[in-house]
PDB file of C-alpha atoms and ligand atoms in Angstrom:
ATOM      1  CA  UNK I 356     -10.422 -43.942 -52.719  1.00  0.00           C
ATOM      2  CA  UNK I 357      -8.215 -41.173 -51.407  1.00  0.00           C
ATOM      3  CA  UNK I 358      -4.754 -40.555 -52.744  1.00  0.00           C
ATOM      4  CA  UNK I 359      -1.843 -41.053 -50.353  1.00  0.00           C
ATOM      5  CA  UNK I 360      -0.304 -37.719 -49.413  1.00  0.00           C
ATOM      6  CA  UNK I 361       3.163 -36.999 -50.561  1.00  0.00           C
ATOM      7  CA  UNK I 362       6.065 -36.502 -48.233  1.00  0.00           C
ATOM      8  CA  UNK I 363       6.184 -32.834 -49.273  1.00  0.00           C
ATOM      9  CA  UNK I 364       2.499 -32.282 -48.466  1.00  0.00           C
ATOM     10  CA  UNK I 365       2.893 -34.040 -45.144  1.00  0.00           C
ATOM     11  CA  UNK I 366       5.819 -31.795 -44.122  1.00  0.00           C
ATOM     12  CA  UNK I 367       3.880 -28.730 -45.269  1.00  0.00           C
ATOM     13  CA  UNK I 368       0.862 -29.728 -43.179  1.00  0.00           C
ATOM     14  CA  UNK I 369       2.923 -30.676 -40.131  1.00  0.00           C
ATOM     15  CA  UNK I 370       4.813 -27.367 -40.331  1.00  0.00           C
ATOM     16  CA  UNK I 371       1.534 -25.448 -40.455  1.00  0.00           C
ATOM     17  CA  UNK I 372       0.153 -27.314 -37.425  1.00  0.00           C
ATOM     18  CA  UNK I 373       3.337 -26.875 -35.356  1.00  0.00           C
ATOM     19  CA  UNK I 374       3.550 -23.192 -36.374  1.00  0.00           C
ATOM     20  CA  UNK I 375      -0.051 -22.692 -35.301  1.00  0.00           C
ATOM     21  CA  UNK I 376       0.614 -24.333 -31.930  1.00  0.00           C
ATOM     22  CA  UNK I 377       3.696 -22.193 -31.301  1.00  0.00           C
ATOM     23  CA  UNK I 378       1.754 -19.051 -32.248  1.00  0.00           C
ATOM     24  CA  UNK I 379      -1.065 -20.029 -29.865  1.00  0.00           C
ATOM     25  CA  UNK I 380       1.317 -20.856 -26.988  1.00  0.00           C
ATOM     26  CA  UNK I 381       3.110 -17.514 -27.321  1.00  0.00           C
ATOM     27  CA  UNK I 382       0.313 -15.356 -28.687  1.00  0.00           C
ATOM     28  CA  UNK I 383      -2.590 -16.094 -26.329  1.00  0.00           C
ATOM     29  CA  UNK I 384      -0.755 -15.162 -23.102  1.00  0.00           C
ATOM     30  CA  UNK I 385       0.743 -12.106 -24.821  1.00  0.00           C
ATOM     31  CA  UNK I 386      -2.637 -10.828 -25.973  1.00  0.00           C
ATOM     32  CA  UNK I 387      -4.159 -11.604 -22.552  1.00  0.00           C
ATOM     33  CA  UNK I 388      -1.322  -9.686 -20.866  1.00  0.00           C
ATOM     34  CA  UNK I 389      -1.797  -6.697 -23.155  1.00  0.00           C
ATOM     35  CA  UNK I 390      -5.561  -6.371 -22.812  1.00  0.00           C
ATOM     36  CA  UNK I 391      -5.820  -7.329 -19.130  1.00  0.00           C
ATOM     37  CA  UNK I 392      -5.532  -3.746 -17.770  1.00  0.00           C
ATOM     38  CA  UNK I 393      -8.363  -2.638 -20.022  1.00  0.00           C
ATOM     39  CA  UNK I 394     -10.605  -5.311 -18.545  1.00  0.00           C
ATOM     40  CA  UNK I 395      -9.670  -4.576 -14.953  1.00  0.00           C
ATOM     41  CA  UNK I 396     -11.037  -1.580 -13.093  1.00  0.00           C
ATOM     42  CA  UNK I 397      -9.961  -0.507  -9.626  1.00  0.00           C
ATOM     43  CA  UNK I 398     -12.464  -0.616  -6.806  1.00  0.00           C
ATOM     44  CA  UNK I 399     -14.577   2.516  -6.675  1.00  0.00           C
ATOM     45  CA  UNK I 400     -15.162   2.156  -2.959  1.00  0.00           C
ATOM     46  CA  UNK I 401     -13.320   0.615  -0.081  1.00  0.00           C
ATOM     47  CA  UNK I 402     -12.735   0.613   3.666  1.00  0.00           C
ATOM     48  CA  UNK I 403      -9.645   2.704   4.429  1.00  0.00           C
ATOM     49  CA  UNK I 404      -7.753   2.353   7.733  1.00  0.00           C
ATOM     50  CA  UNK I 405      -6.957   5.825   9.077  1.00  0.00           C
ATOM     51  CA  UNK I 406      -5.544   5.272  12.535  1.00  0.00           C
ATOM     52  CA  UNK I 407      -5.643   3.478  15.849  1.00  0.00           C
ATOM     53  CA  UNK I 408      -8.374   4.707  18.160  1.00  0.00           C
ATOM     54  CA  UNK I 409      -5.927   4.770  21.072  1.00  0.00           C
ATOM     55  CA  UNK I 410      -3.885   7.421  19.239  1.00  0.00           C
ATOM     56  CA  UNK I 411      -6.818   9.762  18.658  1.00  0.00           C
ATOM     57  CA  UNK I 412      -7.219  12.232  21.523  1.00  0.00           C
ATOM     58  CA  UNK I 413     -10.655  13.347  22.658  1.00  0.00           C
ATOM     59  CA  UNK I 414     -11.754  16.849  21.670  1.00  0.00           C
ATOM     60  CA  UNK I 415      -8.841  17.728  19.386  1.00  0.00           C
ATOM     61  CA  UNK I 416      -9.023  17.539  15.571  1.00  0.00           C
ATOM     62  CA  UNK I 417      -6.559  14.866  14.501  1.00  0.00           C
ATOM     63  CA  UNK I 418      -5.401  14.888  10.899  1.00  0.00           C
ATOM     64  CA  UNK I 419      -5.255  11.800   8.703  1.00  0.00           C
ATOM     65  CA  UNK I 420      -4.437  11.182   5.066  1.00  0.00           C
ATOM     66  CA  UNK I 421      -4.433   8.381   2.534  1.00  0.00           C
ATOM     67  CA  UNK I 422      -3.738   7.865  -1.153  1.00  0.00           C
ATOM     68  CA  UNK I 423      -5.921   6.109  -3.638  1.00  0.00           C
ATOM     69  CA  UNK I 424      -4.568   4.661  -6.867  1.00  0.00           C
ATOM     70  CA  UNK I 425      -7.170   4.401  -9.560  1.00  0.00           C
ATOM     71  CA  UNK I 426      -6.578   2.084 -12.482  1.00  0.00           C
ATOM     72  CA  UNK I 427      -8.481   2.785 -15.627  1.00  0.00           C
ATOM     73  CA  UNK I 428      -7.217   0.634 -18.444  1.00  0.00           C
ATOM     74  CA  UNK I 429      -3.523   1.450 -18.778  1.00  0.00           C
ATOM     75  CA  UNK I 430      -3.864   4.700 -16.877  1.00  0.00           C
ATOM     76  CA  UNK I 431      -2.970   4.860 -13.176  1.00  0.00           C
ATOM     77  CA  UNK I 432      -3.873   7.955 -11.189  1.00  0.00           C
ATOM     78  CA  UNK I 433      -2.863   8.542  -7.589  1.00  0.00           C
ATOM     79  CA  UNK I 434      -4.947  10.974  -5.571  1.00  0.00           C
ATOM     80  CA  UNK I 435      -4.347  12.161  -2.039  1.00  0.00           C
ATOM     81  CA  UNK I 436      -7.154  12.549   0.456  1.00  0.00           C
ATOM     82  CA  UNK I 437      -7.269  13.721   4.002  1.00  0.00           C
ATOM     83  CA  UNK I 438      -9.344  14.997   6.806  1.00  0.00           C
ATOM     84  CA  UNK I 439      -9.709  15.422  10.524  1.00  0.00           C
ATOM     85  CA  UNK I 440     -11.119  13.100  13.150  1.00  0.00           C
ATOM     86  CA  UNK I 441     -12.799  14.663  16.142  1.00  0.00           C
ATOM     87  CA  UNK I 442     -13.455  12.257  19.023  1.00  0.00           C
ATOM     88  CA  UNK I 443     -16.223  13.768  21.063  1.00  0.00           C
ATOM     89  CA  UNK I 444     -16.088  11.225  23.905  1.00  0.00           C
ATOM     90  CA  UNK I 445     -14.808   7.765  24.857  1.00  0.00           C
ATOM     91  CA  UNK I 446     -17.573   6.129  22.838  1.00  0.00           C
ATOM     92  CA  UNK I 447     -16.228   4.400  19.709  1.00  0.00           C
ATOM     93  CA  UNK I 448     -19.093   5.814  17.616  1.00  0.00           C
ATOM     94  CA  UNK I 449     -18.932   9.344  18.957  1.00  0.00           C
ATOM     95  CA  UNK I 450     -16.820  10.662  16.106  1.00  0.00           C
ATOM     96  CA  UNK I 451     -16.960  13.428  13.576  1.00  0.00           C
ATOM     97  CA  UNK I 452     -14.777  12.801  10.550  1.00  0.00           C
ATOM     98  CA  UNK I 453     -14.363  15.757   8.229  1.00  0.00           C
ATOM     99  CA  UNK I 454     -12.954  15.816   4.728  1.00  0.00           C
ATOM    100  CA  UNK I 455     -10.254  18.468   4.553  1.00  0.00           C
ATOM    101  CA  UNK I 456     -11.105  19.376   0.966  1.00  0.00           C
ATOM    102  CA  UNK I 457     -12.514  22.901   0.935  1.00  0.00           C
ATOM    103  CA  UNK I 458     -16.006  23.001  -0.527  1.00  0.00           C
ATOM    104  CA  UNK I 459     -15.138  26.092  -2.539  1.00  0.00           C
ATOM    105  CA  UNK I 460     -12.434  24.981  -4.980  1.00  0.00           C
ATOM    106  CA  UNK I 461     -11.005  21.908  -3.252  1.00  0.00           C
ATOM    107  CA  UNK I 462      -7.860  23.267  -1.568  1.00  0.00           C
ATOM    108  CA  UNK I 463      -6.917  21.516   1.662  1.00  0.00           C
ATOM    109  CA  UNK I 464      -7.952  23.231   4.867  1.00  0.00           C
ATOM    110  CA  UNK I 465      -5.717  23.198   7.950  1.00  0.00           C
ATOM    111  CA  UNK I 466      -6.715  23.196  11.583  1.00  0.00           C
ATOM    112  CA  UNK I 467      -5.495  26.273  13.430  1.00  0.00           C
ATOM    113  CA  UNK I 468      -5.022  25.504  17.107  1.00  0.00           C
ATOM    114  CA  UNK I 469      -4.692  29.242  17.890  1.00  0.00           C
ATOM    115  CA  UNK I 470      -7.899  30.305  16.171  1.00  0.00           C
ATOM    116  CA  UNK I 471      -9.786  27.024  16.755  1.00  0.00           C
ATOM    117  CA  UNK I 472     -10.962  27.006  13.123  1.00  0.00           C
ATOM    118  CA  UNK I 473     -10.079  25.301   9.866  1.00  0.00           C
ATOM    119  CA  UNK I 474      -8.438  27.781   7.512  1.00  0.00           C
ATOM    120  CA  UNK I 475      -8.359  27.469   3.767  1.00  0.00           C
ATOM    121  CA  UNK I 476      -5.170  29.022   2.367  1.00  0.00           C
ATOM    122  CA  UNK I 477      -6.584  29.607  -1.104  1.00  0.00           C
ATOM    123  CA  UNK I 478      -9.312  32.219  -0.505  1.00  0.00           C
ATOM    124  CA  UNK I 479      -9.194  32.688   3.262  1.00  0.00           C
ATOM    125  CA  UNK I 480     -12.252  30.643   4.137  1.00  0.00           C
ATOM    126  CA  UNK I 481     -12.889  29.664   7.754  1.00  0.00           C
ATOM    127  CA  UNK I 482     -14.750  26.630   9.014  1.00  0.00           C
ATOM    128  CA  UNK I 483     -15.747  25.870  12.578  1.00  0.00           C
ATOM    129  CA  UNK I 484     -14.822  22.687  14.421  1.00  0.00           C
ATOM    130  CA  UNK I 485     -17.994  20.982  13.159  1.00  0.00           C
ATOM    131  CA  UNK I 486     -17.099  21.985   9.591  1.00  0.00           C
ATOM    132  CA  UNK I 487     -19.623  24.817   9.381  1.00  0.00           C
ATOM    133  CA  UNK I 488     -18.739  27.844   7.218  1.00  0.00           C
ATOM    134  CA  UNK I 489     -17.666  30.826   9.317  1.00  0.00           C
ATOM    135  CA  UNK I 490     -16.405  33.029   6.517  1.00  0.00           C
ATOM    136  CA  UNK I 491     -15.256  33.204   2.915  1.00  0.00           C
ATOM    137  CA  UNK I 492     -16.679  31.874  -0.323  1.00  0.00           C
ATOM    138  CA  UNK I 493     -17.425  28.163   0.396  1.00  0.00           C
ATOM    139  CA  UNK I 494     -21.031  27.348  -0.451  1.00  0.00           C
ATOM    140  CA  UNK I 495     -21.468  24.640   2.192  1.00  0.00           C
ATOM    141  CA  UNK I 496     -19.842  23.058   5.259  1.00  0.00           C
ATOM    142  CA  UNK I 497     -16.930  20.650   4.971  1.00  0.00           C
ATOM    143  CA  UNK I 498     -17.991  17.216   3.783  1.00  0.00           C
ATOM    144  CA  UNK I 499     -18.073  14.365   6.262  1.00  0.00           C
ATOM    145  CA  UNK I 500     -17.103  10.724   6.133  1.00  0.00           C
ATOM    146  CA  UNK I 501     -20.288   9.389   7.665  1.00  0.00           C
ATOM    147  CA  UNK I 502     -19.600   5.675   7.365  1.00  0.00           C
ATOM    148  CA  UNK I 503     -16.888   4.381   9.657  1.00  0.00           C
ATOM    149  CA  UNK I 504     -16.123   1.408  11.853  1.00  0.00           C
ATOM    150  CA  UNK I 505     -13.541   0.241  14.355  1.00  0.00           C
ATOM    151  CA  UNK I 506     -11.868  -3.092  13.643  1.00  0.00           C
ATOM    152  CA  UNK I 507     -11.248  -5.787  16.264  1.00  0.00           C
ATOM    153  CA  UNK I 508      -7.655  -4.473  16.481  1.00  0.00           C
ATOM    154  CA  UNK I 509      -8.933  -0.991  17.339  1.00  0.00           C
ATOM    155  CA  UNK I 510      -8.223   0.567  13.939  1.00  0.00           C
ATOM    156  CA  UNK I 511     -10.608   3.237  12.737  1.00  0.00           C
ATOM    157  CA  UNK I 512     -11.669   2.710   9.126  1.00  0.00           C
ATOM    158  CA  UNK I 513     -13.708   4.992   6.918  1.00  0.00           C
ATOM    159  CA  UNK I 514     -15.773   3.978   3.934  1.00  0.00           C
ATOM    160  CA  UNK I 515     -14.413   5.747   0.892  1.00  0.00           C
ATOM    161  CA  UNK I 516     -16.573   6.102  -2.186  1.00  0.00           C
ATOM    162  CA  UNK I 517     -15.240   7.634  -5.360  1.00  0.00           C
ATOM    163  CA  UNK I 518     -17.232  10.766  -6.214  1.00  0.00           C
TER     164      UNK I 518
HETATM  165  S1  FES Q2015     -10.674  26.821  -2.137  1.00  0.00           S
HETATM  166 FE1  FES Q2015     -11.053  27.174  -0.077  1.00  0.00          FE
HETATM  167  S2  FES Q2015     -11.801  29.180  -0.051  1.00  0.00           S
HETATM  168 FE2  FES Q2015     -11.453  28.802  -2.121  1.00  0.00          FE
END
């Protein structure tokens, strides 16, 4: 036969149970909030809208840019990217999309309308309209965004993949 519990023991037990419940109600969401960023990683690839097709002239390099925010645990890093779109004809697929990051040491190249070349301000490299190296230290042509699509609304999107 078990002994009846005393009033003191009952209050002690009830206090422990209520304290545990309060700790769980407050503690579980707090811990989840604190560790959530560590469990979440930002997408490493995505479709990025870069402009309306109707605003991209044929035959003239048109600049575009976008920013990616990478989340790694509690760390957020914003990086800027850019490039040039060259529409070769009316065809929606007849595009050349170059990354403006110089293949030497990653400075941004700029299109020079006067010289009809991309110039890198860091070490005077020159690239032709197709991105080919015309002079300077770059080891290879400008990189290209080879995957792109045009949405139903006529927006050109490129497929961005984190290197
Ligand atoms: S970074 Fe472009 S030439 Fe060096």
